[in-house]
Amino acid sequence: MNDWYDEIGKGYTSLRIPDKRIATIVHKALGNADRVANIGAGTGSYEPLDREVYAIEPSALMLSQYEGTGKRIQGIAEAIPLGDNSVEASMGILTLHHWENWKKGLKEMLRVSQHSVVLLTHKPDLYDFWLLDYFPAIREIDQKIFSSIEDIESEASLNQWKTESITVPVPFDCTDGFLGAYWRRPNAYFSSEVRRSISTFNLLDSALVEHTLERLKNDLDSGEWNKRYGQLNNITELDLGYRLLRMTPV
């Protein structure tokens, strides 16, 4: 698994720049927590810079590119190397689907956190934009790898934590290059660097990707894409199913 993390980590920081608007939502959800654990921290995206942070990340390459101000600790979500109630809050940004055992990882986050757990995840059944017309396999993959929000809420409830779901709209000029970030910039998907920094693309057959991108290019050149989806150019943000889950003790 770490080798896979290392592969998608190449050039990650130049394309996965935290979006300030999304960061505002994340930091508000963290409340007044002074000590925060970032689980699956990657390069430190969305960490609050004005608090004490413990960045927990399995990939040595990701940790070497860490740009946060926190303490770097190599470790996995399923065995967080922190004591019980050692931080006031823990956070995880688009990381749950990378874990070997998300239930164990969530239980660990609840164990180390005193007041809140904040998770940015994705609800594939709400993910409805033009890219899926070209790559329908993306939805199939995401439905397999993303745990349902209902299951996450249920697991938290079993551990005596309640969950609030907050919609995170994606701005048209989102700086964080996750899968839905380029919904108004279709040409971005032609970049191999962009695709490499998006985990789902790394799970698609490479020949299929190239063939489909050729079809997308033809549609853009002919004006067909604009005919079908051009109305998106009048929208500044879009709900693509990204949800911030804020959990607090009952």
PDB file of C-alpha atoms in Angstrom:
ATOM      1  CA  MET A   1       0.000   0.000   0.000  1.00  0.00           C
ATOM      2  CA  ASN A   2       2.815   2.427   0.833  1.00  0.00           C
ATOM      3  CA  ASP A   3       4.334   1.904  -2.633  1.00  0.00           C
ATOM      4  CA  TRP A   4       1.012   2.991  -4.143  1.00  0.00           C
ATOM      5  CA  TYR A   5       0.923   6.071  -1.894  1.00  0.00           C
ATOM      6  CA  ASP A   6       4.463   6.872  -2.993  1.00  0.00           C
ATOM      7  CA  GLU A   7       3.492   6.611  -6.670  1.00  0.00           C
ATOM      8  CA  ILE A   8       0.581   9.061  -6.445  1.00  0.00           C
ATOM      9  CA  GLY A   9       2.729  11.260  -4.218  1.00  0.00           C
ATOM     10  CA  LYS A  10       5.071  12.193  -7.068  1.00  0.00           C
ATOM     11  CA  GLY A  11       4.501  15.868  -7.838  1.00  0.00           C
ATOM     12  CA  TYR A  12       1.557  15.879  -5.436  1.00  0.00           C
ATOM     13  CA  THR A  13       2.223  19.226  -3.785  1.00  0.00           C
ATOM     14  CA  SER A  14       2.160  21.219  -7.024  1.00  0.00           C
ATOM     15  CA  LEU A  15      -1.332  19.990  -7.936  1.00  0.00           C
ATOM     16  CA  ARG A  16      -3.029  19.376  -4.604  1.00  0.00           C
ATOM     17  CA  ILE A  17      -2.910  22.903  -3.208  1.00  0.00           C
ATOM     18  CA  PRO A  18      -5.437  23.317  -0.377  1.00  0.00           C
ATOM     19  CA  ASP A  19      -8.377  25.425  -1.490  1.00  0.00           C
ATOM     20  CA  LYS A  20      -8.898  28.325   0.904  1.00  0.00           C
ATOM     21  CA  ARG A  21     -12.690  28.112   0.704  1.00  0.00           C
ATOM     22  CA  ILE A  22     -12.695  24.439   1.620  1.00  0.00           C
ATOM     23  CA  ALA A  23     -10.106  25.112   4.337  1.00  0.00           C
ATOM     24  CA  THR A  24     -12.458  27.632   5.933  1.00  0.00           C
ATOM     25  CA  ILE A  25     -15.161  24.956   6.224  1.00  0.00           C
ATOM     26  CA  VAL A  26     -12.706  22.429   7.695  1.00  0.00           C
ATOM     27  CA  HIS A  27     -11.226  24.831  10.243  1.00  0.00           C
ATOM     28  CA  LYS A  28     -14.670  25.983  11.374  1.00  0.00           C
ATOM     29  CA  ALA A  29     -15.633  22.348  11.987  1.00  0.00           C
ATOM     30  CA  LEU A  30     -12.538  21.870  14.175  1.00  0.00           C
ATOM     31  CA  GLY A  31     -13.891  24.506  16.529  1.00  0.00           C
ATOM     32  CA  ASN A  32     -11.541  25.774  19.227  1.00  0.00           C
ATOM     33  CA  ALA A  33      -9.353  22.670  19.360  1.00  0.00           C
ATOM     34  CA  ASP A  34      -5.754  23.628  20.141  1.00  0.00           C
ATOM     35  CA  ARG A  35      -4.295  20.160  19.535  1.00  0.00           C
ATOM     36  CA  VAL A  36      -5.245  18.385  16.327  1.00  0.00           C
ATOM     37  CA  ALA A  37      -4.233  15.045  14.810  1.00  0.00           C
ATOM     38  CA  ASN A  38      -4.315  14.910  11.008  1.00  0.00           C
ATOM     39  CA  ILE A  39      -4.823  11.282  10.023  1.00  0.00           C
ATOM     40  CA  GLY A  40      -3.615  10.311   6.560  1.00  0.00           C
ATOM     41  CA  ALA A  41      -1.999  13.726   6.570  1.00  0.00           C
ATOM     42  CA  GLY A  42      -0.275  13.443   3.212  1.00  0.00           C
ATOM     43  CA  THR A  43       1.608  16.685   2.663  1.00  0.00           C
ATOM     44  CA  GLY A  44      -0.319  18.541   5.360  1.00  0.00           C
ATOM     45  CA  SER A  45      -3.290  19.784   3.363  1.00  0.00           C
ATOM     46  CA  TYR A  46      -5.924  21.732   5.305  1.00  0.00           C
ATOM     47  CA  GLU A  47      -4.083  21.611   8.599  1.00  0.00           C
ATOM     48  CA  PRO A  48      -4.667  24.727  10.726  1.00  0.00           C
ATOM     49  CA  LEU A  49      -1.386  26.604  11.005  1.00  0.00           C
ATOM     50  CA  ASP A  50      -2.230  28.255  14.320  1.00  0.00           C
ATOM     51  CA  ARG A  51      -2.602  25.061  16.353  1.00  0.00           C
ATOM     52  CA  GLU A  52      -0.494  22.159  17.591  1.00  0.00           C
ATOM     53  CA  VAL A  53      -0.769  19.448  14.938  1.00  0.00           C
ATOM     54  CA  TYR A  54       0.326  15.813  14.801  1.00  0.00           C
ATOM     55  CA  ALA A  55       0.567  14.686  11.176  1.00  0.00           C
ATOM     56  CA  ILE A  56       0.052  10.916  10.935  1.00  0.00           C
ATOM     57  CA  GLU A  57       0.951   9.517   7.502  1.00  0.00           C
ATOM     58  CA  PRO A  58       2.023   6.022   6.287  1.00  0.00           C
ATOM     59  CA  SER A  59       4.015   7.151   3.237  1.00  0.00           C
ATOM     60  CA  ALA A  60       7.615   8.231   3.715  1.00  0.00           C
ATOM     61  CA  LEU A  61       7.503  10.088   0.390  1.00  0.00           C
ATOM     62  CA  MET A  62       4.426  12.044   1.425  1.00  0.00           C
ATOM     63  CA  LEU A  63       6.055  12.920   4.746  1.00  0.00           C
ATOM     64  CA  SER A  64       9.162  14.119   2.910  1.00  0.00           C
ATOM     65  CA  GLN A  65       6.936  16.573   1.012  1.00  0.00           C
ATOM     66  CA  TYR A  66       5.095  17.661   4.149  1.00  0.00           C
ATOM     67  CA  GLU A  67       4.478  21.404   4.116  1.00  0.00           C
ATOM     68  CA  GLY A  68       2.642  21.812   7.410  1.00  0.00           C
ATOM     69  CA  THR A  69       3.987  23.074  10.709  1.00  0.00           C
ATOM     70  CA  GLY A  70       3.045  20.030  12.763  1.00  0.00           C
ATOM     71  CA  LYS A  71       5.017  17.095  14.097  1.00  0.00           C
ATOM     72  CA  ARG A  72       5.460  14.425  11.407  1.00  0.00           C
ATOM     73  CA  ILE A  73       4.777  10.863  12.549  1.00  0.00           C
ATOM     74  CA  GLN A  74       4.838   7.836  10.257  1.00  0.00           C
ATOM     75  CA  GLY A  75       1.876   5.646  11.106  1.00  0.00           C
ATOM     76  CA  ILE A  76      -1.455   4.264   9.952  1.00  0.00           C
ATOM     77  CA  ALA A  77      -5.037   5.151  10.812  1.00  0.00           C
ATOM     78  CA  GLU A  78      -5.740   1.679  12.171  1.00  0.00           C
ATOM     79  CA  ALA A  79      -3.062   2.097  14.860  1.00  0.00           C
ATOM     80  CA  ILE A  80      -2.669   5.813  15.548  1.00  0.00           C
ATOM     81  CA  PRO A  81       0.529   6.270  17.598  1.00  0.00           C
ATOM     82  CA  LEU A  82      -1.094   8.630  20.105  1.00  0.00           C
ATOM     83  CA  GLY A  83      -2.592   8.079  23.539  1.00  0.00           C
ATOM     84  CA  ASP A  84      -6.256   8.090  24.518  1.00  0.00           C
ATOM     85  CA  ASN A  85      -7.797  11.592  24.455  1.00  0.00           C
ATOM     86  CA  SER A  86      -4.384  13.026  23.579  1.00  0.00           C
ATOM     87  CA  VAL A  87      -5.771  15.636  21.165  1.00  0.00           C
ATOM     88  CA  GLU A  88      -8.881  17.755  21.268  1.00  0.00           C
ATOM     89  CA  ALA A  89      -9.789  16.987  17.663  1.00  0.00           C
ATOM     90  CA  SER A  90      -8.693  14.788  14.803  1.00  0.00           C
ATOM     91  CA  MET A  91      -9.205  15.304  11.088  1.00  0.00           C
ATOM     92  CA  GLY A  92      -8.928  13.317   7.868  1.00  0.00           C
ATOM     93  CA  ILE A  93      -9.199  14.775   4.371  1.00  0.00           C
ATOM     94  CA  LEU A  94     -10.277  12.404   1.581  1.00  0.00           C
ATOM     95  CA  THR A  95      -8.339   9.617   3.258  1.00  0.00           C
ATOM     96  CA  LEU A  96     -10.873   7.113   4.609  1.00  0.00           C
ATOM     97  CA  HIS A  97     -11.073   5.192   1.317  1.00  0.00           C
ATOM     98  CA  HIS A  98      -7.318   4.549   1.417  1.00  0.00           C
ATOM     99  CA  TRP A  99      -7.435   2.709   4.745  1.00  0.00           C
ATOM    100  CA  GLU A 100      -7.245  -1.063   4.990  1.00  0.00           C
ATOM    101  CA  ASN A 101      -9.953  -1.110   7.691  1.00  0.00           C
ATOM    102  CA  TRP A 102     -11.942   2.115   7.904  1.00  0.00           C
ATOM    103  CA  LYS A 103     -13.977   1.013  10.929  1.00  0.00           C
ATOM    104  CA  LYS A 104     -10.824   0.375  12.921  1.00  0.00           C
ATOM    105  CA  GLY A 105      -9.346   3.659  11.717  1.00  0.00           C
ATOM    106  CA  LEU A 106     -12.448   5.603  12.711  1.00  0.00           C
ATOM    107  CA  LYS A 107     -12.495   3.959  16.122  1.00  0.00           C
ATOM    108  CA  GLU A 108      -8.867   5.018  16.554  1.00  0.00           C
ATOM    109  CA  MET A 109      -9.730   8.616  15.670  1.00  0.00           C
ATOM    110  CA  LEU A 110     -12.521   8.568  18.239  1.00  0.00           C
ATOM    111  CA  ARG A 111     -10.131   7.078  20.801  1.00  0.00           C
ATOM    112  CA  VAL A 112      -7.499   9.805  20.535  1.00  0.00           C
ATOM    113  CA  SER A 113      -9.972  12.717  20.269  1.00  0.00           C
ATOM    114  CA  GLN A 114     -11.566  14.523  23.190  1.00  0.00           C
ATOM    115  CA  HIS A 115     -14.169  16.700  21.498  1.00  0.00           C
ATOM    116  CA  SER A 116     -14.487  16.227  17.734  1.00  0.00           C
ATOM    117  CA  VAL A 117     -13.569  14.183  14.677  1.00  0.00           C
ATOM    118  CA  VAL A 118     -13.741  15.851  11.263  1.00  0.00           C
ATOM    119  CA  LEU A 119     -13.715  13.778   8.065  1.00  0.00           C
ATOM    120  CA  LEU A 120     -13.986  14.989   4.479  1.00  0.00           C
ATOM    121  CA  THR A 121     -15.356  12.175   2.356  1.00  0.00           C
ATOM    122  CA  HIS A 122     -17.424  11.593  -0.740  1.00  0.00           C
ATOM    123  CA  LYS A 123     -20.917  10.307  -1.456  1.00  0.00           C
ATOM    124  CA  PRO A 124     -20.680   8.681  -4.928  1.00  0.00           C
ATOM    125  CA  ASP A 125     -24.422   8.489  -5.503  1.00  0.00           C
ATOM    126  CA  LEU A 126     -24.520  12.312  -5.472  1.00  0.00           C
ATOM    127  CA  TYR A 127     -21.586  12.518  -7.860  1.00  0.00           C
ATOM    128  CA  ASP A 128     -23.241  13.498 -11.107  1.00  0.00           C
ATOM    129  CA  PHE A 129     -21.213  15.553 -13.553  1.00  0.00           C
ATOM    130  CA  TRP A 130     -20.033  15.197 -17.100  1.00  0.00           C
ATOM    131  CA  LEU A 131     -16.800  13.277 -16.406  1.00  0.00           C
ATOM    132  CA  LEU A 132     -18.879  10.222 -15.534  1.00  0.00           C
ATOM    133  CA  ASP A 133     -20.436  10.277 -19.000  1.00  0.00           C
ATOM    134  CA  TYR A 134     -16.949   9.583 -20.335  1.00  0.00           C
ATOM    135  CA  PHE A 135     -15.675   7.424 -17.465  1.00  0.00           C
ATOM    136  CA  PRO A 136     -18.690   5.551 -16.002  1.00  0.00           C
ATOM    137  CA  ALA A 137     -16.246   3.147 -14.353  1.00  0.00           C
ATOM    138  CA  ILE A 138     -15.285   5.953 -11.971  1.00  0.00           C
ATOM    139  CA  ARG A 139     -18.659   5.742 -10.256  1.00  0.00           C
ATOM    140  CA  GLU A 140     -18.355   1.957  -9.992  1.00  0.00           C
ATOM    141  CA  ILE A 141     -14.898   2.261  -8.452  1.00  0.00           C
ATOM    142  CA  ASP A 142     -15.915   4.996  -6.029  1.00  0.00           C
ATOM    143  CA  GLN A 143     -18.990   3.078  -4.905  1.00  0.00           C
ATOM    144  CA  LYS A 144     -16.685   0.203  -4.002  1.00  0.00           C
ATOM    145  CA  ILE A 145     -13.936   2.157  -2.255  1.00  0.00           C
ATOM    146  CA  PHE A 146     -15.918   4.901  -0.506  1.00  0.00           C
ATOM    147  CA  SER A 147     -17.799   3.868   2.606  1.00  0.00           C
ATOM    148  CA  SER A 148     -21.345   5.172   2.705  1.00  0.00           C
ATOM    149  CA  ILE A 149     -21.990   8.155   4.924  1.00  0.00           C
ATOM    150  CA  GLU A 150     -24.790   6.199   6.565  1.00  0.00           C
ATOM    151  CA  ASP A 151     -22.349   3.432   7.522  1.00  0.00           C
ATOM    152  CA  ILE A 152     -19.879   5.968   8.908  1.00  0.00           C
ATOM    153  CA  GLU A 153     -22.607   7.658  10.943  1.00  0.00           C
ATOM    154  CA  SER A 154     -23.774   4.274  12.236  1.00  0.00           C
ATOM    155  CA  GLU A 155     -20.258   3.272  13.280  1.00  0.00           C
ATOM    156  CA  ALA A 156     -19.774   6.563  15.103  1.00  0.00           C
ATOM    157  CA  SER A 157     -23.122   6.084  16.846  1.00  0.00           C
ATOM    158  CA  LEU A 158     -22.078   2.635  18.066  1.00  0.00           C
ATOM    159  CA  ASN A 159     -19.174   4.372  19.794  1.00  0.00           C
ATOM    160  CA  GLN A 160     -21.485   7.009  21.325  1.00  0.00           C
ATOM    161  CA  TRP A 161     -20.654   9.819  18.903  1.00  0.00           C
ATOM    162  CA  LYS A 162     -23.179  11.777  16.824  1.00  0.00           C
ATOM    163  CA  THR A 163     -22.520  13.031  13.288  1.00  0.00           C
ATOM    164  CA  GLU A 164     -23.325  16.253  11.449  1.00  0.00           C
ATOM    165  CA  SER A 165     -23.026  16.199   7.638  1.00  0.00           C
ATOM    166  CA  ILE A 166     -21.907  19.446   5.984  1.00  0.00           C
ATOM    167  CA  THR A 167     -22.051  19.973   2.214  1.00  0.00           C
ATOM    168  CA  VAL A 168     -18.725  21.078   0.705  1.00  0.00           C
ATOM    169  CA  PRO A 169     -19.345  22.698  -2.696  1.00  0.00           C
ATOM    170  CA  VAL A 170     -16.476  22.626  -5.198  1.00  0.00           C
ATOM    171  CA  PRO A 171     -15.489  26.058  -6.590  1.00  0.00           C
ATOM    172  CA  PHE A 172     -15.029  26.344 -10.360  1.00  0.00           C
ATOM    173  CA  ASP A 173     -11.383  27.326  -9.825  1.00  0.00           C
ATOM    174  CA  CYS A 174     -10.639  24.882  -7.007  1.00  0.00           C
ATOM    175  CA  THR A 175      -6.895  24.758  -6.321  1.00  0.00           C
ATOM    176  CA  ASP A 176      -6.960  21.267  -4.816  1.00  0.00           C
ATOM    177  CA  GLY A 177      -6.758  18.862  -7.749  1.00  0.00           C
ATOM    178  CA  PHE A 178      -8.958  16.024  -6.538  1.00  0.00           C
ATOM    179  CA  LEU A 179     -11.218  14.232  -9.008  1.00  0.00           C
ATOM    180  CA  GLY A 180     -14.050  16.774  -9.118  1.00  0.00           C
ATOM    181  CA  ALA A 181     -11.884  19.892  -8.957  1.00  0.00           C
ATOM    182  CA  TYR A 182     -11.794  20.413 -12.716  1.00  0.00           C
ATOM    183  CA  TRP A 183     -15.523  20.207 -13.439  1.00  0.00           C
ATOM    184  CA  ARG A 184     -15.351  23.520 -15.342  1.00  0.00           C
ATOM    185  CA  ARG A 185     -11.845  22.942 -16.763  1.00  0.00           C
ATOM    186  CA  PRO A 186     -12.081  19.777 -18.883  1.00  0.00           C
ATOM    187  CA  ASN A 187      -8.693  20.252 -20.525  1.00  0.00           C
ATOM    188  CA  ALA A 188      -6.992  19.636 -17.193  1.00  0.00           C
ATOM    189  CA  TYR A 189      -7.752  15.917 -17.399  1.00  0.00           C
ATOM    190  CA  PHE A 190      -5.422  15.567 -20.389  1.00  0.00           C
ATOM    191  CA  SER A 191      -2.459  16.133 -18.069  1.00  0.00           C
ATOM    192  CA  SER A 192      -0.850  12.894 -16.901  1.00  0.00           C
ATOM    193  CA  GLU A 193       0.391  14.731 -13.799  1.00  0.00           C
ATOM    194  CA  VAL A 194      -3.152  15.781 -12.932  1.00  0.00           C
ATOM    195  CA  ARG A 195      -4.433  12.244 -13.361  1.00  0.00           C
ATOM    196  CA  ARG A 196      -1.589  10.725 -11.352  1.00  0.00           C
ATOM    197  CA  SER A 197      -2.474  12.916  -8.358  1.00  0.00           C
ATOM    198  CA  ILE A 198      -6.068  11.577  -8.433  1.00  0.00           C
ATOM    199  CA  SER A 199      -6.224   8.113  -6.879  1.00  0.00           C
ATOM    200  CA  THR A 200      -9.255   6.909  -8.869  1.00  0.00           C
ATOM    201  CA  PHE A 201      -7.507   7.480 -12.196  1.00  0.00           C
ATOM    202  CA  ASN A 202      -4.708   5.207 -11.012  1.00  0.00           C
ATOM    203  CA  LEU A 203      -7.260   2.400 -10.703  1.00  0.00           C
ATOM    204  CA  LEU A 204      -8.522   2.701 -14.291  1.00  0.00           C
ATOM    205  CA  ASP A 205      -7.131   0.710 -17.208  1.00  0.00           C
ATOM    206  CA  SER A 206      -4.532   2.921 -18.907  1.00  0.00           C
ATOM    207  CA  ALA A 207      -5.618   1.959 -22.432  1.00  0.00           C
ATOM    208  CA  LEU A 208      -9.221   2.823 -21.565  1.00  0.00           C
ATOM    209  CA  VAL A 209      -8.123   6.174 -20.185  1.00  0.00           C
ATOM    210  CA  GLU A 210      -6.217   7.101 -23.340  1.00  0.00           C
ATOM    211  CA  HIS A 211      -9.072   6.017 -25.615  1.00  0.00           C
ATOM    212  CA  THR A 212     -11.632   7.960 -23.596  1.00  0.00           C
ATOM    213  CA  LEU A 213      -9.475  11.072 -23.463  1.00  0.00           C
ATOM    214  CA  GLU A 214      -9.277  10.994 -27.248  1.00  0.00           C
ATOM    215  CA  ARG A 215     -13.079  10.991 -27.373  1.00  0.00           C
ATOM    216  CA  LEU A 216     -13.180  13.901 -24.941  1.00  0.00           C
ATOM    217  CA  LYS A 217     -10.676  15.824 -27.061  1.00  0.00           C
ATOM    218  CA  ASN A 218     -12.772  15.278 -30.181  1.00  0.00           C
ATOM    219  CA  ASP A 219     -15.885  16.520 -28.389  1.00  0.00           C
ATOM    220  CA  LEU A 220     -14.083  19.619 -27.158  1.00  0.00           C
ATOM    221  CA  ASP A 221     -12.646  20.377 -30.601  1.00  0.00           C
ATOM    222  CA  SER A 222     -15.984  19.891 -32.359  1.00  0.00           C
ATOM    223  CA  GLY A 223     -17.968  21.941 -29.849  1.00  0.00           C
ATOM    224  CA  GLU A 224     -20.038  18.936 -28.796  1.00  0.00           C
ATOM    225  CA  TRP A 225     -18.823  19.160 -25.193  1.00  0.00           C
ATOM    226  CA  ASN A 226     -19.808  22.814 -24.992  1.00  0.00           C
ATOM    227  CA  LYS A 227     -23.188  22.048 -26.535  1.00  0.00           C
ATOM    228  CA  ARG A 228     -23.925  19.448 -23.868  1.00  0.00           C
ATOM    229  CA  TYR A 229     -22.241  20.964 -20.828  1.00  0.00           C
ATOM    230  CA  GLY A 230     -21.525  24.612 -21.638  1.00  0.00           C
ATOM    231  CA  GLN A 231     -24.123  25.795 -19.123  1.00  0.00           C
ATOM    232  CA  LEU A 232     -21.608  24.927 -16.406  1.00  0.00           C
ATOM    233  CA  ASN A 233     -19.619  28.007 -17.401  1.00  0.00           C
ATOM    234  CA  ASN A 234     -22.327  30.106 -15.738  1.00  0.00           C
ATOM    235  CA  ILE A 235     -21.941  28.343 -12.372  1.00  0.00           C
ATOM    236  CA  THR A 236     -19.287  29.268  -9.797  1.00  0.00           C
ATOM    237  CA  GLU A 237     -19.605  26.240  -7.500  1.00  0.00           C
ATOM    238  CA  LEU A 238     -21.119  22.771  -7.699  1.00  0.00           C
ATOM    239  CA  ASP A 239     -22.250  20.110  -5.241  1.00  0.00           C
ATOM    240  CA  LEU A 240     -20.410  16.980  -6.347  1.00  0.00           C
ATOM    241  CA  GLY A 241     -21.189  14.901  -3.286  1.00  0.00           C
ATOM    242  CA  TYR A 242     -18.284  15.941  -1.070  1.00  0.00           C
ATOM    243  CA  ARG A 243     -19.325  15.963   2.577  1.00  0.00           C
ATOM    244  CA  LEU A 244     -17.580  17.034   5.753  1.00  0.00           C
ATOM    245  CA  LEU A 245     -18.620  14.829   8.662  1.00  0.00           C
ATOM    246  CA  ARG A 246     -18.246  16.395  12.094  1.00  0.00           C
ATOM    247  CA  MET A 247     -18.538  13.940  14.957  1.00  0.00           C
ATOM    248  CA  THR A 248     -18.933  14.866  18.599  1.00  0.00           C
ATOM    249  CA  PRO A 249     -19.510  12.759  21.737  1.00  0.00           C
ATOM    250  CA  VAL A 250     -23.126  12.129  22.672  1.00  0.00           C
TER     251      VAL A 250
END
